[in-house]
Amino acid sequence: MRDDDKKIEISNLRVTYGEKEALKGISLDVYENEILSIIGPAQSGKTTLLKVINRTIDLVPDAKVQGTAKVDGENVRDVKSVYQLRRKIGMVFPLPVGLPLSIYDNVAFAPRAAGIRNRKDLDAIVEHCLQQAALWDEVKDRLDSLGTRLSGGQQQRLTIARALSHQPEILCLDEFSIAVDPVTTMRIEDVLKELRSQVTIILVTNLVQQARRLADRTAFLLNGELIEIDINEVIFSDSPANQMTYDYVSGTFG
Amino acid sequence: MINRHRLETLSEPVLEWVIRLCGISAIIFVFGIFFFVFREGADFLFRGLDLVEFFTSPEWYPTSVSHKRYGVLALIAGTASVTVLAMVIAVPFGLGAAIFVSEFCGPKLKETFKIIIELLAAIPSVVWGFIGLTIMNEMIIDLFNAPIGLTVLNGGIILALMSVPIIVSIGEDALKAVPDSYREAAEALGASRWQVIYRVLLPAAKNGLLAAVLLGVARAIGETMAVLMATGHAVKIPHSLLDSVRTLTATIAAELGEAPVHSDHYQVLFIIGVLLFSITFAVNLTADLVVKGIRQK
């Protein structure tokens, strides 16, 4: 229906870790500038999907990938530079991973890796990203202190600032609110709403209500299979296409 | 039930004291060693030794009949030259190998490497000295057309070979202790393998890596038998890598058996022991302060 706007196209994607099948041949598209949330219980393959998209699946020794995942029409397995691909995608992990560097260096890490050396440019990027992640006011006076000394919620916003620092076109968040208190979660959700106009967001979450609040569309994954993907108005209605979706979303199951 | 509870309340403080004793004993041993070494040399140190001559004269003639001279400058220069050369070789090789083993090799190769490295670390120092005395000696004579192969170069290479396994295995442990999540996060930000290593892994593991290097240095300074055999045992300040030298440790090992107990010579050798002790202490202390300085930043 909106073929031109397809940012990511996944078709018949199958991933196995040794004997275990994590994704059993799923197909879905992500459109430009939407928030797609992916819900489902643990072990349903949500994180694996993200890892395929930015190819950090390469770091898992016994993982085998079949089928295709395309970003901007290009198969991720054929990209010339995996680093170029990863710079296009911002990634936020469940537990905040503050690199053992200063707050400034955490945010400046990716721009530096991409070759930006000019201190003024870096300063501008760091301030801009920290402001986007709603963290600037809290840390602007101590940019040189260690990122790992921040509180959990601040660290998670730091990782969001870091994920934005290389101006990604796609932002993937993997259960970002697991280690964050509800108030900070709401602040981060506000941040995401504002980012919607600039980037495509994939939001993997355990919280059904979060998917409902934030997403344009929602995909429901269960045991490595895509049960249903549709606009939120359908998924969270009384009559989604699949009864299991309804049960999961309404809390009868899962 | 009640008995068991009473046993627990009793055993807790007992255990606590046993552990406390273990900790205290380490300190007592260190001070004990220092004290007894110091006591053997203290008499001469305060009575007859000219400290200025001791530190500034390269003349070491402890057994001269007419005029005994106790200058250790040449010995210090010997120890320093061999140690510095060993570190110049061993630190880049050791750290490079640690990074390779920890980050670039597959699990099978890694196991093989670790076994070989541990084997290397287990070779007795006298065997290393033997290699220096025979193989290295001939190689240096052939390669550099030198009159003798028992030199700073020989001793430095032998010491480097002995320090590398320590630096590799401790350095590898330090790198392994860096959580994988750091690697993953850095890779996800588009950093290349090398950028991950020098931007994230090395800063994160710097304390452990520094400890690895220091243990290597400590081994090089303290090593006796190998350098005794490989450096030619000639008391002089070296002017090139192809000069023979003698180290502080080798002097003690070679002469203590010959020196009459409680003679001046005997006591000076113990003072050299105290000097060695102080050097190692200073190295460790500096390292500690450096690490603390880095941490506070």
Coordinates of N, CA and C in Angstrom, one line a residue, chain B residues 11 20 60 78 87 93 121 125 151 171 181 185 190 199 209 273 285:
Chain B
S11 N 30.9 -19.9 65.1 CA 31.9 -20.1 64.0 C 32.1 -18.8 63.2
R20 N 41.2 -12.8 59.0 CA 41.9 -11.6 59.4 C 43.4 -11.9 59.6
W60 N 83.4 -1.8 41.8 CA 82.9 -2.8 42.7 C 84.1 -3.8 42.9
G78 N 73.5 -2.0 35.1 CA 73.3 -3.3 34.5 C 71.9 -3.8 34.6
M87 N 61.7 -4.8 28.7 CA 60.4 -4.2 28.7 C 60.0 -3.6 27.3
F93 N 55.0 -6.8 22.6 CA 54.6 -8.1 22.2 C 53.6 -8.8 23.1
A121 N 55.6 -20.1 30.5 CA 55.8 -19.4 31.8 C 56.4 -20.4 32.8
S125 N 64.0 -20.8 35.2 CA 64.9 -19.7 34.7 C 66.3 -20.2 34.3
T151 N 75.7 -10.5 26.6 CA 75.6 -9.1 26.6 C 74.2 -8.6 27.1
G171 N 47.2 -10.0 31.1 CA 46.6 -9.1 30.2 C 45.3 -9.6 29.6
S181 N 28.9 -6.7 26.9 CA 27.9 -5.7 26.5 C 28.6 -4.4 26.0
A185 N 27.8 -2.8 22.5 CA 27.3 -1.5 22.4 C 28.2 -0.7 21.4
G190 N 28.7 1.5 15.3 CA 29.4 1.6 14.0 C 30.9 1.6 14.2
R199 N 39.3 2.3 21.8 CA 38.5 3.3 22.4 C 37.8 2.8 23.7
L209 N 45.8 -4.3 32.7 CA 46.9 -4.3 31.8 C 48.1 -3.7 32.4
G273 N 70.5 -6.1 48.7 CA 69.1 -6.7 48.9 C 68.1 -5.7 49.2
L285 N 54.5 1.1 44.1 CA 53.9 2.3 44.7 C 53.5 3.3 43.6

